mmCIF file of C-alpha atoms in Angstrom:
data_model
loop_
_atom_site.group_PDB
_atom_site.id
_atom_site.type_symbol
_atom_site.label_atom_id
_atom_site.label_comp_id
_atom_site.label_asym_id
_atom_site.label_seq_id
_atom_site.Cartn_x
_atom_site.Cartn_y
_atom_site.Cartn_z
ATOM 1 C CA MET A 1496 -10.799 -3.187 8.787
ATOM 2 C CA ASN A 1497 -8.629 -0.024 9.408
ATOM 3 C CA TYR A 1498 -9.567 3.703 10.407
ATOM 4 C CA THR A 1499 -7.356 6.432 10.002
ATOM 5 C CA TYR A 1500 -7.231 10.202 11.935
ATOM 6 C CA ARG A 1501 -4.674 12.763 12.655
ATOM 7 C CA ILE A 1502 -3.422 12.932 16.270
ATOM 8 C CA TYR A 1503 -2.087 16.415 18.203
ATOM 9 C CA PRO A 1504 0.726 15.221 20.275
ATOM 10 C CA SER A 1505 2.494 17.822 22.636
ATOM 11 C CA ALA A 1506 6.687 19.153 22.041
ATOM 12 C CA ALA A 1507 7.224 16.123 25.234
ATOM 13 C CA GLN A 1508 5.252 13.178 23.005
ATOM 14 C CA GLN A 1509 6.880 14.113 19.777
ATOM 15 C CA LYS A 1510 9.852 13.965 20.921
ATOM 16 C CA LEU A 1511 9.667 10.666 23.657
ATOM 17 C CA MET A 1512 8.120 8.793 19.817
ATOM 18 C CA LEU A 1513 10.509 9.822 17.729
ATOM 19 C CA SER A 1514 12.934 8.319 20.721
ATOM 20 C CA TRP A 1515 11.157 5.549 20.132
ATOM 21 C CA LEU A 1516 11.578 4.899 16.216
ATOM 22 C CA GLU A 1517 14.846 5.433 16.080
ATOM 23 C CA THR A 1518 14.646 3.036 18.855
ATOM 24 C CA CYS A 1519 12.860 0.560 17.467
ATOM 25 C CA ARG A 1520 14.522 1.203 13.787
ATOM 26 C CA ARG A 1521 18.288 0.194 15.435
ATOM 27 C CA LEU A 1522 16.243 -2.649 16.912
ATOM 28 C CA TYR A 1523 15.686 -3.680 14.121
ATOM 29 C CA ASN A 1524 18.641 -3.449 12.043
ATOM 30 C CA ARG A 1525 19.950 -5.494 14.786
ATOM 31 C CA CYS A 1526 17.766 -8.539 14.860
ATOM 32 C CA LEU A 1527 18.661 -7.831 10.266
ATOM 33 C CA ARG A 1528 22.215 -8.186 11.195
ATOM 34 C CA ASP A 1529 22.317 -10.867 13.388
ATOM 35 C CA LEU A 1530 20.456 -12.483 10.361
ATOM 36 C CA LYS A 1531 22.494 -11.993 7.278
ATOM 37 C CA ASP A 1532 25.784 -12.805 9.325
ATOM 38 C CA TRP A 1533 24.005 -16.530 10.211
ATOM 39 C CA MET A 1534 22.831 -16.873 7.056
ATOM 40 C CA ASN A 1535 26.244 -15.353 5.287
ATOM 41 C CA SER A 1536 28.098 -18.349 8.082
ATOM 42 C CA ARG A 1537 26.134 -20.631 6.176
ATOM 43 C CA LYS A 1538 27.366 -20.511 2.597
ATOM 44 C CA CYS A 1539 31.534 -20.660 3.693
ATOM 45 C CA LEU A 1540 32.995 -24.425 3.233
ATOM 46 C CA ILE A 1541 34.163 -24.969 6.593
ATOM 47 C CA ASP A 1542 37.501 -26.014 5.726
ATOM 48 C CA ARG A 1543 37.909 -22.924 3.447
ATOM 49 C CA CYS A 1544 40.917 -21.138 4.574
ATOM 50 C CA SER A 1545 39.924 -17.554 6.562
ATOM 51 C CA ILE A 1546 42.082 -15.174 4.251
ATOM 52 C CA ASN A 1547 39.127 -15.931 1.350
ATOM 53 C CA ARG A 1548 35.939 -16.433 3.845
ATOM 54 C CA GLU A 1549 35.823 -17.897 7.581
ATOM 55 C CA TYR A 1550 33.688 -19.509 8.950
ATOM 56 C CA ILE A 1551 32.198 -17.338 11.975
ATOM 57 C CA ILE A 1552 29.140 -18.455 13.751
ATOM 58 C CA SER A 1553 29.530 -22.204 15.294
ATOM 59 C CA LEU A 1554 27.137 -24.706 13.991
ATOM 60 C CA ASP A 1555 25.507 -25.799 17.464
ATOM 61 C CA ILE A 1556 23.994 -21.409 17.071
ATOM 62 C CA PRO A 1557 20.359 -22.290 15.724
ATOM 63 C CA PHE A 1558 18.871 -20.042 13.338
ATOM 64 C CA PRO A 1559 18.019 -16.527 14.780
ATOM 65 C CA GLY A 1560 13.737 -16.802 13.916
ATOM 66 C CA TYR A 1561 11.376 -14.974 15.320
ATOM 67 C CA MET A 1562 11.212 -17.178 19.187
ATOM 68 C CA GLU A 1563 14.945 -16.553 19.006
ATOM 69 C CA GLN A 1564 15.237 -12.962 18.612
ATOM 70 C CA LYS A 1565 12.417 -12.433 20.761
ATOM 71 C CA ARG A 1566 14.231 -14.657 24.044
ATOM 72 C CA GLN A 1567 17.463 -12.621 22.687
ATOM 73 C CA LEU A 1568 15.563 -9.114 22.963
ATOM 74 C CA THR A 1569 14.954 -10.228 27.093
ATOM 75 C CA GLN A 1570 18.388 -10.106 27.677
ATOM 76 C CA TRP A 1571 19.562 -6.934 25.686
ATOM 77 C CA LYS A 1572 16.937 -4.849 27.766
ATOM 78 C CA LYS A 1573 18.822 -6.212 30.883
ATOM 79 C CA THR A 1574 21.467 -4.458 29.293
ATOM 80 C CA GLU A 1575 19.943 -1.557 27.529
ATOM 81 C CA PRO A 1576 18.220 1.272 28.839
ATOM 82 C CA GLU A 1577 16.587 3.028 25.480
ATOM 83 C CA LEU A 1578 14.786 -0.658 25.201
ATOM 84 C CA LYS A 1579 13.478 -0.601 28.047
ATOM 85 C CA GLU A 1580 11.676 2.867 28.125
ATOM 86 C CA VAL A 1581 9.983 1.193 24.255
ATOM 87 C CA HIS A 1582 6.382 -0.460 25.821
ATOM 88 C CA SER A 1583 7.173 -4.265 25.567
ATOM 89 C CA GLN A 1584 5.137 -4.727 23.065
ATOM 90 C CA VAL A 1585 6.281 -2.526 20.610
ATOM 91 C CA THR A 1586 9.928 -4.059 20.374
ATOM 92 C CA GLN A 1587 8.280 -7.133 19.985
ATOM 93 C CA ASP A 1588 6.451 -6.186 17.169
ATOM 94 C CA VAL A 1589 9.540 -4.592 15.257
ATOM 95 C CA VAL A 1590 10.901 -8.528 15.240
ATOM 96 C CA LYS A 1591 7.618 -10.095 13.869
ATOM 97 C CA ARG A 1592 7.929 -6.996 11.211
ATOM 98 C CA LEU A 1593 11.355 -7.861 10.620
ATOM 99 C CA HIS A 1594 10.104 -11.820 10.522
ATOM 100 C CA ASN A 1595 7.188 -11.560 8.287
ATOM 101 C CA SER A 1596 9.365 -9.292 5.599
ATOM 102 C CA TRP A 1597 12.150 -12.742 5.818
ATOM 103 C CA GLU A 1598 8.771 -14.787 5.100
ATOM 104 C CA SER A 1599 7.300 -13.341 2.307
ATOM 105 C CA PHE A 1600 11.327 -13.294 1.019
ATOM 106 C CA ARG A 1601 10.640 -17.257 1.024
ATOM 107 C CA GLN A 1602 7.763 -18.030 0.342
ATOM 108 C CA ARG A 1603 6.365 -15.049 -2.182
ATOM 109 C CA GLY A 1604 9.785 -14.241 -3.421
ATOM 110 C CA ARG A 1605 9.236 -10.448 -2.393
ATOM 111 C CA GLY A 1606 13.219 -8.734 -1.997
ATOM 112 C CA PHE A 1607 15.297 -9.467 0.876
ATOM 113 C CA PRO A 1608 15.017 -7.439 4.118
ATOM 114 C CA ARG A 1609 17.078 -4.074 4.190
ATOM 115 C CA PHE A 1610 18.835 -2.349 6.557
ATOM 116 C CA LYS A 1611 16.476 0.743 7.376
ATOM 117 C CA LYS A 1612 18.181 3.938 7.581
ATOM 118 C CA TYR A 1613 17.471 7.055 9.433
ATOM 119 C CA GLY A 1614 14.054 8.499 9.009
ATOM 120 C CA ARG A 1615 13.127 5.713 7.430
ATOM 121 C CA TYR A 1616 11.225 3.760 10.635
ATOM 122 C CA GLN A 1617 8.058 5.966 10.634
ATOM 123 C CA SER A 1618 5.744 3.913 13.030
ATOM 124 C CA PHE A 1619 4.949 1.398 15.179
ATOM 125 C CA LEU A 1620 2.590 -1.315 16.890
ATOM 126 C CA PHE A 1621 0.622 -1.102 19.257
ATOM 127 C CA PRO A 1622 -1.442 -5.039 19.097
ATOM 128 C CA GLN A 1623 -3.420 -4.830 21.510
ATOM 129 C CA PHE A 1624 -6.180 -2.936 23.729
ATOM 130 C CA ALA A 1625 -8.434 -4.518 26.700
ATOM 131 C CA THR A 1626 -10.334 -1.316 27.053
ATOM 132 C CA ASN A 1627 -11.519 1.797 24.456
ATOM 133 C CA PRO A 1628 -8.489 4.036 24.808
ATOM 134 C CA ILE A 1629 -9.968 6.964 22.909
ATOM 135 C CA LYS A 1630 -12.310 8.656 25.276
ATOM 136 C CA GLY A 1631 -13.167 12.695 25.461
ATOM 137 C CA GLY A 1632 -12.154 13.433 22.265
ATOM 138 C CA GLN A 1633 -8.189 11.936 23.117
ATOM 139 C CA LEU A 1634 -6.425 8.825 22.706
ATOM 140 C CA LYS A 1635 -4.401 7.074 25.582
ATOM 141 C CA LEU A 1636 -1.715 5.252 24.680
ATOM 142 C CA PRO A 1637 0.625 3.274 26.807
ATOM 143 C CA LYS A 1638 3.466 4.574 27.974
ATOM 144 C CA ILE A 1639 2.991 8.056 26.323
ATOM 145 C CA GLY A 1640 -0.700 9.679 27.574
ATOM 146 C CA LEU A 1641 -2.985 11.107 26.522
ATOM 147 C CA VAL A 1642 -2.984 12.535 22.883
ATOM 148 C CA ASP A 1643 -5.654 15.099 21.168
ATOM 149 C CA ILE A 1644 -7.476 12.667 18.077
ATOM 150 C CA ASN A 1645 -9.174 14.878 15.206
ATOM 151 C CA LEU A 1646 -12.406 11.487 15.596
ATOM 152 C CA HIS A 1647 -13.455 12.815 12.121
ATOM 153 C CA ARG A 1648 -15.374 9.844 12.471
ATOM 154 C CA GLU A 1649 -16.421 8.259 15.667
ATOM 155 C CA ILE A 1650 -16.126 3.815 15.307
ATOM 156 C CA PRO A 1651 -19.121 1.982 14.826
ATOM 157 C CA ASP A 1652 -20.850 -0.061 17.287
ATOM 158 C CA GLY A 1653 -20.808 -2.998 18.176
ATOM 159 C CA PHE A 1654 -17.002 -3.024 16.719
ATOM 160 C CA LYS A 1655 -13.911 -3.419 18.911
ATOM 161 C CA ILE A 1656 -10.641 -1.659 18.711
ATOM 162 C CA LYS A 1657 -7.951 -4.362 18.328
ATOM 163 C CA GLY A 1658 -4.638 -2.013 17.673
ATOM 164 C CA VAL A 1659 -3.242 1.376 16.941
ATOM 165 C CA ARG A 1660 -0.518 1.815 14.795
ATOM 166 C CA VAL A 1661 1.467 5.307 14.802
ATOM 167 C CA VAL A 1662 2.662 6.924 11.639
ATOM 168 C CA SER A 1663 5.011 9.341 11.375
ATOM 169 C CA ARG A 1664 4.599 11.759 8.057
ATOM 170 C CA CYS A 1665 6.789 14.877 6.910
ATOM 171 C CA ARG A 1666 9.435 14.226 8.641
ATOM 172 C CA GLY A 1667 8.023 13.576 12.283
ATOM 173 C CA THR A 1668 5.630 17.498 11.927
ATOM 174 C CA LYS A 1669 2.895 15.288 11.437
ATOM 175 C CA TRP A 1670 1.091 12.332 13.005
ATOM 176 C CA PHE A 1671 -1.954 9.758 12.082
ATOM 177 C CA VAL A 1672 -2.883 7.049 14.272
ATOM 178 C CA VAL A 1673 -4.506 3.559 11.944
ATOM 179 C CA ILE A 1674 -6.788 2.169 14.334
ATOM 180 C CA THR A 1675 -7.550 -1.740 13.307
ATOM 181 C CA ILE A 1676 -11.179 -2.253 14.344
ATOM 182 C CA GLN A 1677 -13.299 -5.792 14.082
ATOM 183 C CA ALA A 1678 -16.511 -7.463 15.107
ATOM 184 C CA ASP A 1679 -17.351 -11.013 15.435
ATOM 185 C CA VAL A 1680 -19.793 -10.402 12.741
ATOM 186 C CA ILE A 1681 -19.640 -12.174 8.787
ATOM 187 C CA VAL A 1682 -19.779 -10.403 5.844
ATOM 188 C CA PRO A 1683 -20.126 -12.066 2.835
ATOM 189 C CA ASP A 1684 -18.462 -10.849 -0.391
ATOM 190 C CA PRO A 1685 -21.051 -9.512 -3.293
ATOM 191 C CA PRO A 1686 -22.797 -11.445 -5.460
ATOM 192 C CA SER A 1687 -22.429 -10.655 -9.126
ATOM 193 C CA PHE A 1688 -25.987 -8.807 -9.850
ATOM 194 C CA GLY A 1689 -26.880 -5.861 -11.708
ATOM 195 C CA ARG A 1690 -25.345 -3.314 -13.922
ATOM 196 C CA ALA A 1691 -22.465 -3.938 -15.505
ATOM 197 C CA ILE A 1692 -19.235 -1.512 -16.686
ATOM 198 C CA GLY A 1693 -15.646 -2.028 -17.636
ATOM 199 C CA VAL A 1694 -13.216 0.295 -16.939
ATOM 200 C CA ASP A 1695 -10.007 0.881 -19.019
ATOM 201 C CA VAL A 1696 -7.111 2.995 -17.328
ATOM 202 C CA GLY A 1697 -4.517 5.245 -19.955
ATOM 203 C CA LEU A 1698 -2.128 7.615 -20.041
ATOM 204 C CA ILE A 1699 -4.580 9.837 -22.028
ATOM 205 C CA ASP A 1700 -7.924 9.742 -20.559
ATOM 206 C CA PHE A 1701 -7.084 8.871 -16.818
ATOM 207 C CA LEU A 1702 -9.422 6.243 -17.720
ATOM 208 C CA ALA A 1703 -12.556 5.186 -19.730
ATOM 209 C CA THR A 1704 -15.555 3.599 -19.345
ATOM 210 C CA SER A 1705 -17.970 0.957 -21.151
ATOM 211 C CA ASP A 1706 -20.677 4.018 -20.608
ATOM 212 C CA ARG A 1707 -19.374 6.005 -22.306
ATOM 213 C CA LEU A 1708 -17.741 8.150 -18.856
ATOM 214 C CA THR A 1709 -13.912 9.561 -20.101
ATOM 215 C CA ILE A 1710 -12.003 10.967 -16.913
ATOM 216 C CA SER A 1711 -9.073 12.973 -17.545
ATOM 217 C CA ARG A 1712 -5.735 12.642 -16.260
ATOM 218 C CA PRO A 1713 -4.493 15.161 -13.104
ATOM 219 C CA LYS A 1714 -1.445 15.425 -13.182
ATOM 220 C CA PHE A 1715 -0.559 15.521 -9.616
ATOM 221 C CA PHE A 1716 2.920 15.224 -9.746
ATOM 222 C CA VAL A 1717 4.595 17.253 -13.141
ATOM 223 C CA ASP A 1718 2.591 20.577 -11.661
ATOM 224 C CA LEU A 1719 4.606 20.631 -8.828
ATOM 225 C CA GLN A 1720 7.851 19.103 -10.089
ATOM 226 C CA ARG A 1721 8.852 22.941 -10.438
ATOM 227 C CA GLN A 1722 8.314 23.813 -7.156
ATOM 228 C CA LEU A 1723 9.340 20.309 -5.534
ATOM 229 C CA LYS A 1724 12.974 20.794 -7.748
ATOM 230 C CA LEU A 1725 13.266 24.448 -6.179
ATOM 231 C CA LEU A 1726 13.069 22.932 -2.393
ATOM 232 C CA GLN A 1727 15.075 20.087 -3.669
ATOM 233 C CA ARG A 1728 18.140 21.945 -4.799
ATOM 234 C CA ARG A 1729 17.547 24.502 -1.804
ATOM 235 C CA ALA A 1730 18.264 21.286 0.626
ATOM 236 C CA SER A 1731 20.584 20.187 -1.226
ATOM 237 C CA ARG A 1732 22.646 23.416 -0.960
ATOM 238 C CA LYS A 1733 22.251 23.518 3.197
ATOM 239 C CA GLN A 1734 24.910 21.795 5.664
ATOM 240 C CA LYS A 1735 23.922 17.794 6.247
ATOM 241 C CA ARG A 1736 22.272 18.229 9.997
ATOM 242 C CA SER A 1737 22.931 21.645 10.306
ATOM 243 C CA LYS A 1738 19.080 22.965 11.199
ATOM 244 C CA ASN A 1739 18.516 24.978 8.549
ATOM 245 C CA TRP A 1740 19.366 21.236 6.304
ATOM 246 C CA GLU A 1741 15.956 19.980 8.404
ATOM 247 C CA LYS A 1742 14.291 22.679 7.929
ATOM 248 C CA ALA A 1743 14.660 22.423 4.122
ATOM 249 C CA GLN A 1744 13.621 18.339 4.299
ATOM 250 C CA ILE A 1745 11.086 19.340 5.977
ATOM 251 C CA LYS A 1746 9.344 21.136 3.355
ATOM 252 C CA VAL A 1747 10.336 18.402 0.535
ATOM 253 C CA ALA A 1748 8.397 16.054 2.814
ATOM 254 C CA ARG A 1749 5.208 18.225 3.306
ATOM 255 C CA LEU A 1750 4.662 18.651 -1.114
ATOM 256 C CA HIS A 1751 5.591 15.355 -1.673
ATOM 257 C CA HIS A 1752 3.329 14.097 1.921
ATOM 258 C CA LYS A 1753 0.386 16.920 0.156
ATOM 259 C CA ILE A 1754 1.284 14.975 -3.974
ATOM 260 C CA ALA A 1755 0.729 11.594 -2.091
ATOM 261 C CA ASN A 1756 -2.478 12.978 -0.431
ATOM 262 C CA THR A 1757 -4.007 14.793 -3.567
ATOM 263 C CA ARG A 1758 -4.055 11.601 -5.674
ATOM 264 C CA LYS A 1759 -5.210 9.483 -3.582
ATOM 265 C CA ASP A 1760 -8.456 11.571 -2.948
ATOM 266 C CA PHE A 1761 -9.118 11.702 -6.500
ATOM 267 C CA HIS A 1762 -8.679 7.727 -5.900
ATOM 268 C CA LEU A 1763 -11.259 7.308 -3.538
ATOM 269 C CA LYS A 1764 -13.659 9.802 -4.970
ATOM 270 C CA ILE A 1765 -13.506 8.676 -8.225
ATOM 271 C CA ALA A 1766 -13.879 4.777 -7.386
ATOM 272 C CA HIS A 1767 -17.274 6.103 -4.899
ATOM 273 C CA GLN A 1768 -18.106 7.597 -8.636
ATOM 274 C CA LEU A 1769 -17.605 4.200 -9.975
ATOM 275 C CA CYS A 1770 -20.226 2.561 -7.527
ATOM 276 C CA ASP A 1771 -22.711 4.669 -8.030
ATOM 277 C CA GLN A 1772 -22.943 4.107 -11.479
ATOM 278 C CA ALA A 1773 -22.769 0.470 -11.617
ATOM 279 C CA ASP A 1774 -23.766 -3.074 -9.435
ATOM 280 C CA SER A 1775 -20.748 -4.735 -11.117
ATOM 281 C CA ILE A 1776 -17.032 -3.640 -12.350
ATOM 282 C CA PHE A 1777 -14.496 -5.061 -14.402
ATOM 283 C CA VAL A 1778 -11.092 -4.051 -14.845
ATOM 284 C CA GLU A 1779 -8.049 -5.295 -16.724
ATOM 285 C CA ASP A 1780 -5.209 -7.446 -14.868
ATOM 286 C CA ILE A 1781 -1.984 -5.470 -16.101
ATOM 287 C CA ASP A 1782 0.881 -5.192 -14.170
ATOM 288 C CA TYR A 1783 1.546 -1.762 -14.018
ATOM 289 C CA ARG A 1784 5.330 -2.254 -12.252
ATOM 290 C CA VAL A 1785 5.641 -3.461 -16.344
ATOM 291 C CA MET A 1786 4.440 0.187 -17.636
ATOM 292 C CA ALA A 1787 6.557 2.301 -14.755
ATOM 293 C CA LYS A 1788 10.116 0.720 -16.154
ATOM 294 C CA GLY A 1789 9.196 2.603 -19.368
ATOM 295 C CA PHE A 1790 9.669 5.554 -21.236
ATOM 296 C CA LEU A 1791 6.173 7.177 -19.586
ATOM 297 C CA GLY A 1792 7.370 5.829 -16.307
ATOM 298 C CA LYS A 1793 6.910 8.815 -14.264
ATOM 299 C CA HIS A 1794 3.862 9.549 -15.327
ATOM 300 C CA SER A 1795 2.545 6.285 -14.701
ATOM 301 C CA LEU A 1796 3.823 6.578 -11.088
ATOM 302 C CA ASP A 1797 2.229 10.029 -11.215
ATOM 303 C CA ALA A 1798 -1.317 8.264 -12.342
ATOM 304 C CA SER A 1799 -0.247 5.714 -9.966
ATOM 305 C CA PHE A 1800 -2.631 2.713 -11.667
ATOM 306 C CA GLY A 1801 -1.699 0.447 -8.959
ATOM 307 C CA GLN A 1802 -3.224 2.524 -6.570
ATOM 308 C CA PHE A 1803 -6.492 3.074 -7.615
ATOM 309 C CA ARG A 1804 -7.313 -1.399 -8.614
ATOM 310 C CA GLU A 1805 -6.830 -1.428 -4.856
ATOM 311 C CA LEU A 1806 -8.554 1.025 -3.853
ATOM 312 C CA LEU A 1807 -11.453 0.400 -6.557
ATOM 313 C CA LYS A 1808 -11.350 -2.743 -5.003
ATOM 314 C CA TRP A 1809 -12.055 -1.602 -1.679
ATOM 315 C CA VAL A 1810 -14.523 0.867 -1.945
ATOM 316 C CA CYS A 1811 -16.768 -2.412 -3.965
ATOM 317 C CA TRP A 1812 -16.623 -4.168 -0.806
ATOM 318 C CA LYS A 1813 -17.331 -1.814 1.398
ATOM 319 C CA ARG A 1814 -20.004 -0.552 -0.989
ATOM 320 C CA GLY A 1815 -21.325 -4.405 -1.474
ATOM 321 C CA LYS A 1816 -20.531 -4.270 -5.116
ATOM 322 C CA PHE A 1817 -18.899 -7.382 -6.973
ATOM 323 C CA PHE A 1818 -15.486 -6.440 -8.681
ATOM 324 C CA ALA A 1819 -13.135 -8.644 -10.828
ATOM 325 C CA VAL A 1820 -10.148 -8.561 -12.959
ATOM 326 C CA VAL A 1821 -9.999 -9.859 -16.582
ATOM 327 C CA ASP A 1822 -7.586 -10.626 -18.967
ATOM 328 C CA HIS A 1823 -6.143 -8.399 -20.227
ATOM 329 C CA ARG A 1824 -4.819 -9.604 -23.702
ATOM 330 C CA GLY A 1825 -6.414 -7.596 -27.074
ATOM 331 C CA THR A 1826 -8.764 -5.213 -25.349
ATOM 332 C CA SER A 1827 -7.275 -2.637 -28.217
ATOM 333 C CA LYS A 1828 -7.152 -5.053 -31.213
ATOM 334 C CA GLN A 1829 -11.067 -6.332 -30.769
ATOM 335 C CA CYS A 1830 -14.521 -4.670 -31.632
ATOM 336 C CA PRO A 1831 -16.886 -4.841 -28.436
ATOM 337 C CA ASN A 1832 -19.499 -5.330 -30.957
ATOM 338 C CA CYS A 1833 -18.843 -8.736 -33.502
ATOM 339 C CA GLY A 1834 -15.932 -9.661 -32.259
ATOM 340 C CA ASN A 1835 -13.431 -9.071 -35.204
ATOM 341 C CA GLU A 1836 -10.156 -9.293 -34.376
ATOM 342 C CA TRP A 1837 -6.783 -7.141 -35.894
ATOM 343 C CA ASP A 1838 -3.202 -5.285 -35.643
ATOM 344 C CA ASN A 1839 -4.732 -1.689 -34.255
ATOM 345 C CA LYS A 1840 -1.236 1.406 -33.850
ATOM 346 C CA LEU A 1841 -1.347 2.699 -30.793
ATOM 347 C CA SER A 1842 -1.642 6.346 -32.828
ATOM 348 C CA ILE A 1843 -4.700 5.143 -33.713
ATOM 349 C CA ARG A 1844 -7.384 6.937 -31.563
ATOM 350 C CA TRP A 1845 -10.403 5.780 -33.004
ATOM 351 C CA HIS A 1846 -11.944 2.568 -33.261
ATOM 352 C CA THR A 1847 -13.517 1.940 -36.563
ATOM 353 C CA CYS A 1848 -14.505 -1.967 -37.263
ATOM 354 C CA ASP A 1849 -14.299 -3.030 -41.058
ATOM 355 C CA GLU A 1850 -16.498 -5.972 -40.281
ATOM 356 C CA CYS A 1851 -19.607 -4.654 -39.008
ATOM 357 C CA GLY A 1852 -18.856 -0.299 -39.135
ATOM 358 C CA TYR A 1853 -19.013 -0.127 -35.704
ATOM 359 C CA SER A 1854 -16.939 3.171 -34.787
ATOM 360 C CA ASN A 1855 -15.822 4.589 -30.601
ATOM 361 C CA ASN A 1856 -13.588 5.753 -28.695
ATOM 362 C CA ARG A 1857 -10.649 3.711 -29.135
ATOM 363 C CA ASP A 1858 -10.815 4.050 -25.155
ATOM 364 C CA ILE A 1859 -14.095 3.428 -24.806
ATOM 365 C CA ALA A 1860 -14.105 0.177 -27.299
ATOM 366 C CA SER A 1861 -11.603 -0.942 -24.939
ATOM 367 C CA ALA A 1862 -14.166 -0.745 -22.189
ATOM 368 C CA GLU A 1863 -17.094 -2.417 -23.576
ATOM 369 C CA VAL A 1864 -14.882 -5.079 -24.812
ATOM 370 C CA ILE A 1865 -13.197 -5.510 -21.078
ATOM 371 C CA CYS A 1866 -17.307 -5.817 -20.065
ATOM 372 C CA ASN A 1867 -17.787 -8.401 -22.366
ATOM 373 C CA ARG A 1868 -15.102 -10.709 -20.821
ATOM 374 C CA GLY A 1869 -16.544 -9.716 -17.678
ATOM 375 C CA ILE A 1870 -19.543 -11.036 -18.294
ATOM 376 C CA LYS A 1871 -18.562 -13.330 -20.387
ATOM 377 C CA LYS A 1872 -17.481 -15.274 -17.039
ATOM 378 C CA TYR A 1873 -20.771 -16.169 -15.208
ATOM 379 C CA PRO A 1874 -22.619 -18.766 -17.270
ATOM 380 C CA GLY A 1875 -26.693 -18.438 -17.470
ATOM 381 C CA THR A 1876 -28.324 -14.726 -17.270
ATOM 382 C CA ILE A 1877 -27.603 -12.178 -14.589
ATOM 383 C CA GLY A 1878 -29.884 -14.338 -12.194
ATOM 384 C CA GLU A 1879 -28.613 -17.106 -12.340
ATOM 385 C CA ARG A 1880 -24.881 -16.306 -12.263
ATOM 386 C CA LYS A 1881 -22.308 -18.226 -9.938
ATOM 387 C CA LEU A 1882 -18.894 -17.414 -8.838
ATOM 388 C CA PRO A 1883 -16.404 -18.696 -11.128
ATOM 389 C CA ALA A 1884 -13.432 -19.618 -9.977
ATOM 390 C CA ASP A 1885 -10.984 -17.353 -11.413
ATOM 391 C CA CYS A 1886 -12.964 -13.884 -10.076
ATOM 392 C CA VAL A 1887 -11.098 -11.928 -7.261
ATOM 393 C CA LEU A 1888 -13.834 -10.765 -4.699
ATOM 394 C CA PRO A 1889 -12.403 -7.859 -2.591
ATOM 395 C CA GLY A 1890 -11.477 -9.315 0.418
ATOM 396 C CA GLU A 1891 -9.698 -11.706 -1.004
ATOM 397 C CA THR A 1892 -5.911 -12.811 -1.807
ATOM 398 C CA ARG A 1893 -3.834 -14.816 -4.799
#
C-alpha cells in the first residue's frame, strides 16, 4: 500500500535531487542505447556489405540484460564520478526500471522503451529501509539528509516502511514522496453481499447509477483551457533555456498539476460516495482508449473514465466493497425490466420499452442493465453467492 506526502526540501537539497534526476536520466538513456544497439546488430546478416548495414557488435558479446548492465554500472562508476554521487540503490533501480519496461514490451505487448528527454525523468526510488526514516515531522533520506514532510496521516500501527519514491512535480518546484508500507497480514478479498448498484459513465452526465443518481460532468480541462493557452503562448515566445522561459514553463506545469489534482479529487469523492450507498458495485469493461481517439477525444480524456474506474476499484477494496466489471455490449439497447432488445439511436435520450412500457432516462436504464448483468454472474441467492472465475476482485490483475 502506498501513501503520498508533500515534502519541503531546502534549496541545497532541491539542487542535489535535481542533479540526481538528471544523472538517472542519462544512465537510463545510456542503458537503453546499449540495448537498442545490441538489438539492431542482430537485425543485420553477418555477410552484408558495410555500405548498407554493418554488424557492429561481436557475436560473443552477451545480451545487455538486467544483471549484465548492473555489472557494467559498477565499471562505469570507476570512471564517472557523477554516478558515485547518487545512492547506489537508486542507480540500480534505474537499470531495473528500464528492464521492467523491456519485459512489459516483450511479454505484455506494451510499447518499446523510449529515451527520456530533459525533464521527463521525474522520480527516483530508495527501495529499502532498515529502520523507520520518519521522526519528528522529518524524513531522513540517504545522502540527502532530513527533509520536512507534511505527515497529514500517520503510518498505521503494525506497518513497516519498505521503500520511498521521491517525485518531482512542476519542473522541480513541488516535491512529493510515495511511501510503500507493508504489514504481514493477509487481507481477504471482499465477498459479494448486500445492496448492489450498476454505474454507467458518459459525457453528458459523468455517471448514472441504477439508484437513479446522476452526477453532472465537470469540465476540468475545458474550463481552464483558455488560461492554459495564454500561458503556453507566452512560453513559446521566450528564448529557450533562458530564465524567463523556465519561469513560463513552471507556470504551465503548475496549471497542468492543478487540473490533474482537481480531477483526481473529484474521482475519489465520487468513489467514496458510491461506496457509502452500496456493498456491490458493477461497471462496464469498456476500453476507454478507443473513446479517446474519436471526435470527442478531448472531452473523454478530460473526464478520465479509466482513472475513475481504477480509483473506484481501489476504494472498493479499501472499504471492503465488492467490485466487478460486466460486458458493455448492448447495455443501451436492452430493457432492464423485460430484457427486450432493439436498435436504440444515440440521439434518443429517453428509454421507452414497447413490450412492457418501462420508461426512464437512457443512462439510468443502462445502469440498471449493468446491475442486472452483475447480479446474474452469481448463482443462487445473495447469501449463497459464490465468486465466479470471470469476476475481477479489487487487488487482482488480469
